[in-house]
PDB file of C-alpha atoms and ligand atoms in Angstrom:
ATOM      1  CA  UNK A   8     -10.674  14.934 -94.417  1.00 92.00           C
ATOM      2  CA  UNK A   9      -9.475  15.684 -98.000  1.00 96.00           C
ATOM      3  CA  UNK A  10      -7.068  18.678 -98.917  1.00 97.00           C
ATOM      4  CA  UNK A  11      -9.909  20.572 -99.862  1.00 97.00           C
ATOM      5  CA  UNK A  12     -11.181  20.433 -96.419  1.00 97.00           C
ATOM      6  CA  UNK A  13      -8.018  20.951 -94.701  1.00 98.00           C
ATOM      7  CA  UNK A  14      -7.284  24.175 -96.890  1.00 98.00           C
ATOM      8  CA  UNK A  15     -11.057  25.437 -95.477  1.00 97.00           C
ATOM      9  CA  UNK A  16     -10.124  24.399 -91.877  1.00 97.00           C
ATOM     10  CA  UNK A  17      -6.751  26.825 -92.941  1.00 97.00           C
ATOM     11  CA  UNK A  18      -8.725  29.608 -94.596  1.00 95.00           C
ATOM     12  CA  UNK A  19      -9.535  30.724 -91.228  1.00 91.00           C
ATOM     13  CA  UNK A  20      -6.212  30.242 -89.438  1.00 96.00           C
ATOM     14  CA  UNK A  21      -4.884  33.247 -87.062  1.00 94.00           C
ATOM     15  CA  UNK A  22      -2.530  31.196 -84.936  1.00 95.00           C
ATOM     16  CA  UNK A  23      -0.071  33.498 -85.678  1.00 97.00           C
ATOM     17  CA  UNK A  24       0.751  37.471 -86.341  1.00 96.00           C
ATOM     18  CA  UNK A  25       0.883  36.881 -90.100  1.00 97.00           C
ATOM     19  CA  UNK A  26      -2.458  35.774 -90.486  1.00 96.00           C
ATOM     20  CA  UNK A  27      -3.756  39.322 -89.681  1.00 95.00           C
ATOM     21  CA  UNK A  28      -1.653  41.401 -92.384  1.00 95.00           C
ATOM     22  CA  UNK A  29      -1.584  38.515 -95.246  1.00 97.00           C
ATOM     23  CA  UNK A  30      -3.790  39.170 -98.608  1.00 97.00           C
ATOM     24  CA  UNK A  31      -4.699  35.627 -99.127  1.00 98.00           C
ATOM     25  CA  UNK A  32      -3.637  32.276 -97.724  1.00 98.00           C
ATOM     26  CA  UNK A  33      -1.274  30.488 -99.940  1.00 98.00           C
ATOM     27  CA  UNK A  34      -1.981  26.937 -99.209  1.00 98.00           C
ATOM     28  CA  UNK A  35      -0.319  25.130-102.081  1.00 98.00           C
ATOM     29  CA  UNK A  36      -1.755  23.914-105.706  1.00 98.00           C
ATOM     30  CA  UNK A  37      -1.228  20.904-107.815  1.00 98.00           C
ATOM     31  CA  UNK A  38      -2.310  17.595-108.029  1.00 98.00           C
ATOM     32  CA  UNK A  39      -3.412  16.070-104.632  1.00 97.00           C
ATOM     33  CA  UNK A  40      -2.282  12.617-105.195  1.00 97.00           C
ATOM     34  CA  UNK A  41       1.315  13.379-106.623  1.00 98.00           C
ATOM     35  CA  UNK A  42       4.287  11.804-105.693  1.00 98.00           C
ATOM     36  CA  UNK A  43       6.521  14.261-105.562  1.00 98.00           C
ATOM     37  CA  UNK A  44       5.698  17.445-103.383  1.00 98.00           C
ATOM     38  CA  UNK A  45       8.062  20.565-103.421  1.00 98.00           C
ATOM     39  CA  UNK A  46       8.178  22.758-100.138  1.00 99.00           C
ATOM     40  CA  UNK A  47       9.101  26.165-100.749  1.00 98.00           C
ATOM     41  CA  UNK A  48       9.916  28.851 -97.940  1.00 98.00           C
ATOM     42  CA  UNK A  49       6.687  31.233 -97.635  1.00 98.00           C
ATOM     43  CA  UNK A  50       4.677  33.387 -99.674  1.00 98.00           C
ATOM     44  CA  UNK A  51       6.172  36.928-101.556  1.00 97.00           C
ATOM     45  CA  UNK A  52       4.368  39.554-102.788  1.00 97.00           C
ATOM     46  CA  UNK A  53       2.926  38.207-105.498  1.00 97.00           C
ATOM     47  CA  UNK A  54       1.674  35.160-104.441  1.00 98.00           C
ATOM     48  CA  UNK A  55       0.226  36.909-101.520  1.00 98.00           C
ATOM     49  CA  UNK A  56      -1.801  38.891-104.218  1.00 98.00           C
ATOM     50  CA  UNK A  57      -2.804  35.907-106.095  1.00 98.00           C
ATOM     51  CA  UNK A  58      -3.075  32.997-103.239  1.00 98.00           C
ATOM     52  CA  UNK A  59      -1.070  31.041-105.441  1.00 98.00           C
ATOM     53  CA  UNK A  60       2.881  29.715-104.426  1.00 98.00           C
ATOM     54  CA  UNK A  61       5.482  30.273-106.784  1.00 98.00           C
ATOM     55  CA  UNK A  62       3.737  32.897-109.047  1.00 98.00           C
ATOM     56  CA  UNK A  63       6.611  35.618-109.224  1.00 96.00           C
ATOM     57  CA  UNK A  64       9.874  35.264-110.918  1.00 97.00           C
ATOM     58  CA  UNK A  65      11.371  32.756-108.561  1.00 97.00           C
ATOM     59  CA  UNK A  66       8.380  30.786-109.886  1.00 98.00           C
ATOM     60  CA  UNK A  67       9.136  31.473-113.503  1.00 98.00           C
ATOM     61  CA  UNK A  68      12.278  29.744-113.012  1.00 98.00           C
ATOM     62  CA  UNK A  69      10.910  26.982-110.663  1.00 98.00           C
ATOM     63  CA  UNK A  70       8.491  26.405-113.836  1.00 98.00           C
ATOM     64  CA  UNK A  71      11.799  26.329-115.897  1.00 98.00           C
ATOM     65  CA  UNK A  72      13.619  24.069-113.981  1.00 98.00           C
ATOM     66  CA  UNK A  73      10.340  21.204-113.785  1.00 98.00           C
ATOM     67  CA  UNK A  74      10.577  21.517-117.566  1.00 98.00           C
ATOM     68  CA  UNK A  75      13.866  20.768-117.321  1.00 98.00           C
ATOM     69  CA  UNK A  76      12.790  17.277-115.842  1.00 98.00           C
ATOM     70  CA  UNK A  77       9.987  17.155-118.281  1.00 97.00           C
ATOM     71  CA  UNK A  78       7.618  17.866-115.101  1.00 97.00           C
ATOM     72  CA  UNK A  79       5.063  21.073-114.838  1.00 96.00           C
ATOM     73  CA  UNK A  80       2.783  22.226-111.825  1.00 96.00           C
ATOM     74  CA  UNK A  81      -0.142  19.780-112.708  1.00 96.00           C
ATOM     75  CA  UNK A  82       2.306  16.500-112.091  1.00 97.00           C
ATOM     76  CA  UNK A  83       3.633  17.573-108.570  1.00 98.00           C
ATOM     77  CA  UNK A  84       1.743  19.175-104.595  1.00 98.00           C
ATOM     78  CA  UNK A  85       4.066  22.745-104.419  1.00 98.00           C
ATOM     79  CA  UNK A  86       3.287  24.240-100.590  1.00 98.00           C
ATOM     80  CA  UNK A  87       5.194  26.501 -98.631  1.00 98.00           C
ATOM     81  CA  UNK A  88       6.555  25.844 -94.858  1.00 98.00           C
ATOM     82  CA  UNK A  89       4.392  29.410 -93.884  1.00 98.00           C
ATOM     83  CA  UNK A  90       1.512  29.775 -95.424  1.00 98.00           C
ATOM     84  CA  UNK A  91       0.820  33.382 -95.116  1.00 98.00           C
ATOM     85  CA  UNK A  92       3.407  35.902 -96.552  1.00 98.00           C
ATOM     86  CA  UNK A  93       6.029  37.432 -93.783  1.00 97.00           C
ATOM     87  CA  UNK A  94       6.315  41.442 -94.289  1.00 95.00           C
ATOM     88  CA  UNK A  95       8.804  42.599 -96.389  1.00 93.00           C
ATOM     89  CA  UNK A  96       9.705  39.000 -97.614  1.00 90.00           C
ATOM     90  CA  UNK A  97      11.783  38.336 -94.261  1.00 96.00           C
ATOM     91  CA  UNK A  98      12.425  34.880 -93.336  1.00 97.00           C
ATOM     92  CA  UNK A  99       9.634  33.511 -90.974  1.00 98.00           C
ATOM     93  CA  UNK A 100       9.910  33.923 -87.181  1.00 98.00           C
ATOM     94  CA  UNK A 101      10.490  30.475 -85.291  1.00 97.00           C
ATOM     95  CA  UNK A 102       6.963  31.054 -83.975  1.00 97.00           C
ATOM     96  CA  UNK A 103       5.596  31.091 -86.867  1.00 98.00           C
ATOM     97  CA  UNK A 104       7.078  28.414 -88.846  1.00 98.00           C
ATOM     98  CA  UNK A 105       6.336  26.529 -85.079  1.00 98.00           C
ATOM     99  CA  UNK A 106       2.588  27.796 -85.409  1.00 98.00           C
ATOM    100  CA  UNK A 107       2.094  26.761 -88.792  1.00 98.00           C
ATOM    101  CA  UNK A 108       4.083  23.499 -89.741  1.00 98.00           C
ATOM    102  CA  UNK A 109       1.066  21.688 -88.402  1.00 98.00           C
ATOM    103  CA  UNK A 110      -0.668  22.373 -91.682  1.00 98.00           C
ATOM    104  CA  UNK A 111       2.271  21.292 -93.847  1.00 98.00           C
ATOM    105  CA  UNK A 112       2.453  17.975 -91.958  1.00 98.00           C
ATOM    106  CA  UNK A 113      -1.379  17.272 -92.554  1.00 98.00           C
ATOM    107  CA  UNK A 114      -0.950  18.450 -96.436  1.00 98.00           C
ATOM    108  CA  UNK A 115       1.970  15.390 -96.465  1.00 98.00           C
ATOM    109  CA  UNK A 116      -0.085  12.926 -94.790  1.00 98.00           C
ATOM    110  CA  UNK A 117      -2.865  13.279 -97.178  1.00 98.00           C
ATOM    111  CA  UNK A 118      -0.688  13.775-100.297  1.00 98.00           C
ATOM    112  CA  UNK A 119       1.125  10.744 -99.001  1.00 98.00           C
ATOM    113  CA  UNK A 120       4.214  11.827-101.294  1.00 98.00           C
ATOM    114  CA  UNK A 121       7.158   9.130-102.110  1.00 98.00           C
ATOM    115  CA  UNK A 122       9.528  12.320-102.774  1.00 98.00           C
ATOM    116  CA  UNK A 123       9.441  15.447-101.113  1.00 98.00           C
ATOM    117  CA  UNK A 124      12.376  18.429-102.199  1.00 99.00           C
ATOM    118  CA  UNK A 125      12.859  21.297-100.033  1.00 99.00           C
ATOM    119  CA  UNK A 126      13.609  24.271-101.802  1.00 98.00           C
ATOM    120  CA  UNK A 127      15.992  26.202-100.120  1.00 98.00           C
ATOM    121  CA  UNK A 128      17.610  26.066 -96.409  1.00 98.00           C
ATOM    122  CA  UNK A 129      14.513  26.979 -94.352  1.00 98.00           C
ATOM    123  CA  UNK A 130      12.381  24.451 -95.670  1.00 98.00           C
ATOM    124  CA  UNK A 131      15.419  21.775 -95.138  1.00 98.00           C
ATOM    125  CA  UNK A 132      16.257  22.805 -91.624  1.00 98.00           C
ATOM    126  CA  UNK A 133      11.927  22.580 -91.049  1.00 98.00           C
ATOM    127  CA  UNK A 134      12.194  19.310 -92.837  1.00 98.00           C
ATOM    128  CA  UNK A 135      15.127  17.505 -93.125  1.00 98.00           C
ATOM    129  CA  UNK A 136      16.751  18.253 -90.029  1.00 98.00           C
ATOM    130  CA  UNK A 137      17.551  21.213 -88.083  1.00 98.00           C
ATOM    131  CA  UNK A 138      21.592  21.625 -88.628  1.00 98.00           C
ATOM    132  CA  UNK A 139      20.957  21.044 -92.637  1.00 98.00           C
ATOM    133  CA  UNK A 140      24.111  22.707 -94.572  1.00 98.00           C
ATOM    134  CA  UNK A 141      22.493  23.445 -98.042  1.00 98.00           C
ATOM    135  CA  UNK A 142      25.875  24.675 -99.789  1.00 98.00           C
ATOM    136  CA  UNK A 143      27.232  20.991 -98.391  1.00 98.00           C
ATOM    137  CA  UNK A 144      23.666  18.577 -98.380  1.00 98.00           C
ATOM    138  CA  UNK A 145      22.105  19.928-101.453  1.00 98.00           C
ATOM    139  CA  UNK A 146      21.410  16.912-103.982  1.00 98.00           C
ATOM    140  CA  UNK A 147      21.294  14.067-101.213  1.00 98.00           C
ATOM    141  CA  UNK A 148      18.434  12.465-100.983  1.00 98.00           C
ATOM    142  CA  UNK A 149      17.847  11.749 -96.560  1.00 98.00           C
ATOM    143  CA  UNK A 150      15.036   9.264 -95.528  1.00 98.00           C
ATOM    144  CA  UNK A 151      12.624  11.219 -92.823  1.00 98.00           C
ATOM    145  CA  UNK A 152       9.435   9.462 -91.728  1.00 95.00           C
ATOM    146  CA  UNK A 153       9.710   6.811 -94.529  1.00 96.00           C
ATOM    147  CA  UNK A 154       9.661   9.955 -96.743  1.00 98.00           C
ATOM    148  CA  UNK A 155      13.096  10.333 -99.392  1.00 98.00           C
ATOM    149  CA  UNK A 156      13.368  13.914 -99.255  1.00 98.00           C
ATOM    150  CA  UNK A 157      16.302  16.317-100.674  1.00 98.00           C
ATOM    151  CA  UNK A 158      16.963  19.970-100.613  1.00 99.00           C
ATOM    152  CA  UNK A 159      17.559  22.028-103.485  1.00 98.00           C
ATOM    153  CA  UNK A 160      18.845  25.516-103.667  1.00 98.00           C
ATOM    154  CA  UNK A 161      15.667  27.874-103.647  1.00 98.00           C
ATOM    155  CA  UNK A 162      14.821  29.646-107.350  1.00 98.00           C
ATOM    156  CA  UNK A 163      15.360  33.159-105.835  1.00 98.00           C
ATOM    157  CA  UNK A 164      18.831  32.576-104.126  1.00 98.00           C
ATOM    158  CA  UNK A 165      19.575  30.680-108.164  1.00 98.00           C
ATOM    159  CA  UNK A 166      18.067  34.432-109.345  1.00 98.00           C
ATOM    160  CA  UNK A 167      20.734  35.756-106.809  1.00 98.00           C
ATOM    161  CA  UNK A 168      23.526  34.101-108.083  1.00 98.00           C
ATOM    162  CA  UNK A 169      23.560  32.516-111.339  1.00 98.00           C
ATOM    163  CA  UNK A 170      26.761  30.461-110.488  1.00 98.00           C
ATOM    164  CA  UNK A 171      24.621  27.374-108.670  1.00 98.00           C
ATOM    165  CA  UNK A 172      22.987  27.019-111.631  1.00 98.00           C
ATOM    166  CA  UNK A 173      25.057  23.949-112.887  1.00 98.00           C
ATOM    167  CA  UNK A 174      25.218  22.401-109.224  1.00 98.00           C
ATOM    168  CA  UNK A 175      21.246  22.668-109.136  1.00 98.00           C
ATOM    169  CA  UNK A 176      21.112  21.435-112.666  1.00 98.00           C
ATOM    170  CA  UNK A 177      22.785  18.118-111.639  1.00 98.00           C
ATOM    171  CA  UNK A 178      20.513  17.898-108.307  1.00 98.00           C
ATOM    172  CA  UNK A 179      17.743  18.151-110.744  1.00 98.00           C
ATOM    173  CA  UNK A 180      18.716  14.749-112.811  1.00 98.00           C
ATOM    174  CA  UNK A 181      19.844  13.388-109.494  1.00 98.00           C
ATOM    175  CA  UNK A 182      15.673  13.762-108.711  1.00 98.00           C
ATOM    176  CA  UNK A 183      14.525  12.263-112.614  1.00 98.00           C
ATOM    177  CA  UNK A 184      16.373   9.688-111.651  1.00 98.00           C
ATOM    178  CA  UNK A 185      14.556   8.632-108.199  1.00 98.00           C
ATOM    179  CA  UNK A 186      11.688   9.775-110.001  1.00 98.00           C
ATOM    180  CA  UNK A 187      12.148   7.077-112.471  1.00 97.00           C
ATOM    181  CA  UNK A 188      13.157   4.636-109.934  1.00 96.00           C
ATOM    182  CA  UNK A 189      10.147   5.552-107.373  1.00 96.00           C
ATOM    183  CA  UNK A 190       7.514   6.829-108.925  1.00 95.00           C
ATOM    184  CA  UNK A 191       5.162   4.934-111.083  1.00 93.00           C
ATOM    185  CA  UNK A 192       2.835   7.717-111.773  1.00 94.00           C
ATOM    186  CA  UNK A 193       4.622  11.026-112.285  1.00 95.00           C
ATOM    187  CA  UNK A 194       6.207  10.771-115.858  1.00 94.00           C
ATOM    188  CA  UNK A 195       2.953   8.551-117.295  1.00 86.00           C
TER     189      UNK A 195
HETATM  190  N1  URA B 223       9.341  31.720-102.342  1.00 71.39           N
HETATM  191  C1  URA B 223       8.879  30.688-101.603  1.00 71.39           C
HETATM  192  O1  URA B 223       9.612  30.099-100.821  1.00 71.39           O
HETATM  193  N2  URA B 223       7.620  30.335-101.756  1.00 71.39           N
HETATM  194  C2  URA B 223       6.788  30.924-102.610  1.00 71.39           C
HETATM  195  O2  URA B 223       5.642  30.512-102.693  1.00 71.39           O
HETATM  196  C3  URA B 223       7.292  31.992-103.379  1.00 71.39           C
HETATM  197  C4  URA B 223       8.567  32.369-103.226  1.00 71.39           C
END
C-alpha cells in the first residue's frame, strides 16, 4: 500500500464521532519519502475547510519557522495525531486520538521518517511518551521505535505567547543540526 492508498482507505473512516461532523479529512501533505515528518495536534477550522493541515495562522508561522531552517512544506510529511477536526477546536477525546492513531502509525511506517517533531504536548504525550513535560522536554531529541523524535512548542500556543519564541528558536537549530547530521536528503 502507498500513502495514496492509505489516505483512500481513510477517506472513508467513521471510527469515531468526529468523522460525522468534519468538512474534509485532513490526512497530511508533503513529500512522501521525507525524512523529517512533523505531527501536529488536529485539524482547526480552516484546515477543516480546505483538507489541508496547517493552513490557518498557526500555519503561517509553522511556514515561518521551516524557513527559518531553510526548510518549506515540499521537503518534510506534516500530519496531525486526529485527522478530522474536534468541534470548537477542543483538544481530542482519548477515544478519539485511541480510534485514530492507527492511521498516523501506518503514515510513519510508509514515510519511514529518520526525524519525527511533535508539535505541541498532545502530539508528544501520543508520541513520545505519555507523562511528556513540554515546558521541561521541549528541544530533546528521545529515541522511540528506532525513530529520533522531539517535541516542539505548537505554532498556536507560540501565537499565544510570544515569550517561547527564543526557546523554540533554539529547538529549531537544535533540529538543523540532526538534520545535517541524519539526513542525507532534506537540505539537497
Ligand atoms: N493545529 C494542529 O495541531 N494541526 C493543524 O493541522 C492545524 C492547527
Amino acid at each position: 500500500m502507498d500513502i495514496n492508498e492509505l489516505k483512500n482507505a481513510c477517506e472513508g473512516c467513521k471510527d469515531c464521532p468526529l468523522g460525522l461532523t468534519r468538512t474534509n479529512l485532513v490526512f497530511g501533505v508533503g513529500d512522501p519519502n521525507a525524512e523529517l515528518m512533523l505531527i501536529g495536534e488536529g485539524p482547526g477550522e480552516q484546515e477543516d475547510l480546505q483538507g489541508e493541515p496547517f493552513v490557518g495562522a498557526a500555519g503561517k508561522l509553522l511556514d515561518d519557522m521551516l524557513e527559518m531552517i531553510y526548510l518549506d512544506r515540499s521537503k518534510v510529511y506534516i500530519a496531525n495525531i486526529v485527522k478530522c477536526r474536534p468541534p470548537h477546536n477542543r483538544d481530542p477525546l482519548e477515544l478519539e486520538k485511541n480510534a485514530c492513531i492507527h492511521w498516523l502509525r501506518e503514515q510513519i511506517k510508509l514515510v519511514s521518517p529518520k526525524l519525527i517533531v511533535c508539535l505541541g504536548r498532545i502530539s508528544a504525550t501520543a508520541l513520545i511518551k505519555e507523562d511528556f513535560k513540554i515546558t521541561r522536554e521541549h528541544g530533546q531529541w528521545f529515541e522511540v521505535g528506532g525513530i529520533k523524535m522531539m517535541a516542539i512548542y505548537h505554532p498556536a500556543a507560540l501565537l499565544r505567547d510570544p515569550s517561547k519564541r527564543p526557546e523554540t528558536f533554539v529547538d529549531l537549530k537544535t533540529l538543523q543540526r540532526t538534520i545535517k547530521e541524519t539526513c542525507l536528503n532534506t537540505y539537497r
